[in-house]
Amino acid sequence: MRKNTLIPIIYFIGFLSLSPNIAFAYVGPGAGLSAIGTVIALAAGLIAAIIGFLWYPLKRLFSGKNTQDDHTASEESEK
């Protein structure tokens, strides 16, 4: 029975913590610039990860086929 009474209390506390309240807060210039820098660094890191893990291997794969085809074509033309 104790477990059944604990669950509604946990839900109520969770609901209260997620409900909006008015907050009078000041974000100084140092904290604001740090937050902006963090967002920019996160975006740059994600873009670099996408380029590094997807673009370059695909580029190498497609350019590798072209150079091998050109190499075999040049060997056949020399014969």
GROMACS .gro file of C-alpha atoms in nm:
model
   79
    1MET     CA    1   0.000   0.000   0.000
    2ARG     CA    2   0.282   0.236   0.072
    3LYS     CA    3   0.408   0.206  -0.286
    4ASN     CA    4   0.067   0.311  -0.421
    5THR     CA    5   0.063   0.631  -0.212
    6LEU     CA    6   0.417   0.725  -0.311
    7ILE     CA    7   0.354   0.734  -0.687
    8PRO     CA    8   0.099   1.021  -0.684
    9ILE     CA    9   0.332   1.223  -0.461
   10ILE     CA   10   0.617   1.176  -0.708
   11TYR     CA   11   0.392   1.283  -0.998
   12PHE     CA   12   0.276   1.589  -0.805
   13ILE     CA   13   0.632   1.696  -0.724
   14GLY     CA   14   0.731   1.643  -1.089
   15PHE     CA   15   0.436   1.849  -1.206
   16LEU     CA   16   0.522   2.134  -0.970
   17SER     CA   17   0.885   2.134  -1.081
   18LEU     CA   18   0.782   2.162  -1.448
   19SER     CA   19   0.518   2.428  -1.403
   20PRO     CA   20   0.629   2.776  -1.511
   21ASN     CA   21   0.696   3.041  -1.250
   22ILE     CA   22   0.806   3.400  -1.279
   23ALA     CA   23   1.179   3.428  -1.226
   24PHE     CA   24   1.353   3.760  -1.180
   25ALA     CA   25   1.702   3.673  -1.291
   26TYR     CA   26   1.993   3.860  -1.442
   27VAL     CA   27   2.235   3.697  -1.681
   28GLY     CA   28   2.558   3.892  -1.684
   29PRO     CA   29   2.765   3.951  -1.994
   30GLY     CA   30   3.016   3.681  -1.900
   31ALA     CA   31   2.754   3.411  -1.859
   32GLY     CA   32   2.570   3.524  -2.172
   33LEU     CA   33   2.881   3.515  -2.389
   34SER     CA   34   2.973   3.177  -2.244
   35ALA     CA   35   2.630   3.040  -2.334
   36ILE     CA   36   2.650   3.181  -2.687
   37GLY     CA   37   3.001   3.042  -2.731
   38THR     CA   38   2.889   2.702  -2.610
   39VAL     CA   39   2.602   2.690  -2.860
   40ILE     CA   40   2.833   2.794  -3.145
   41ALA     CA   41   3.095   2.536  -3.044
   42LEU     CA   42   2.830   2.263  -3.024
   43ALA     CA   43   2.699   2.349  -3.371
   44ALA     CA   44   3.051   2.357  -3.516
   45GLY     CA   45   3.131   2.022  -3.355
   46LEU     CA   46   2.820   1.860  -3.498
   47ILE     CA   47   2.895   1.994  -3.846
   48ALA     CA   48   3.256   1.875  -3.824
   49ALA     CA   49   3.140   1.531  -3.710
   50ILE     CA   50   2.897   1.503  -4.001
   51ILE     CA   51   3.163   1.610  -4.249
   52GLY     CA   52   3.427   1.384  -4.099
   53PHE     CA   53   3.218   1.071  -4.067
   54LEU     CA   54   3.004   1.099  -4.379
   55TRP     CA   55   3.141   1.335  -4.639
   56TYR     CA   56   3.510   1.243  -4.654
   57PRO     CA   57   3.464   0.863  -4.668
   58LEU     CA   58   3.202   0.902  -4.940
   59LYS     CA   59   3.424   1.144  -5.128
   60ARG     CA   60   3.716   0.902  -5.103
   61LEU     CA   61   3.496   0.614  -5.216
   62PHE     CA   62   3.369   0.795  -5.524
   63SER     CA   63   3.700   0.955  -5.616
   64GLY     CA   64   3.878   0.621  -5.569
   65LYS     CA   65   3.660   0.460  -5.835
   66ASN     CA   66   3.733   0.740  -6.081
   67THR     CA   67   4.108   0.725  -6.031
   68GLN     CA   68   4.113   0.346  -6.068
   69ASP     CA   69   3.907   0.367  -6.387
   70ASP     CA   70   4.136   0.637  -6.525
   71HIS     CA   71   4.442   0.432  -6.431
   72THR     CA   72   4.317   0.120  -6.607
   73ALA     CA   73   4.211   0.325  -6.909
   74SER     CA   74   4.558   0.478  -6.936
   75GLU     CA   75   4.720   0.134  -6.911
   76GLU     CA   76   4.499   0.001  -7.191
   77SER     CA   77   4.580   0.300  -7.412
   78GLU     CA   78   4.954   0.240  -7.363
   79LYS     CA   79   4.926  -0.118  -7.493
   0.00000   0.00000   0.00000
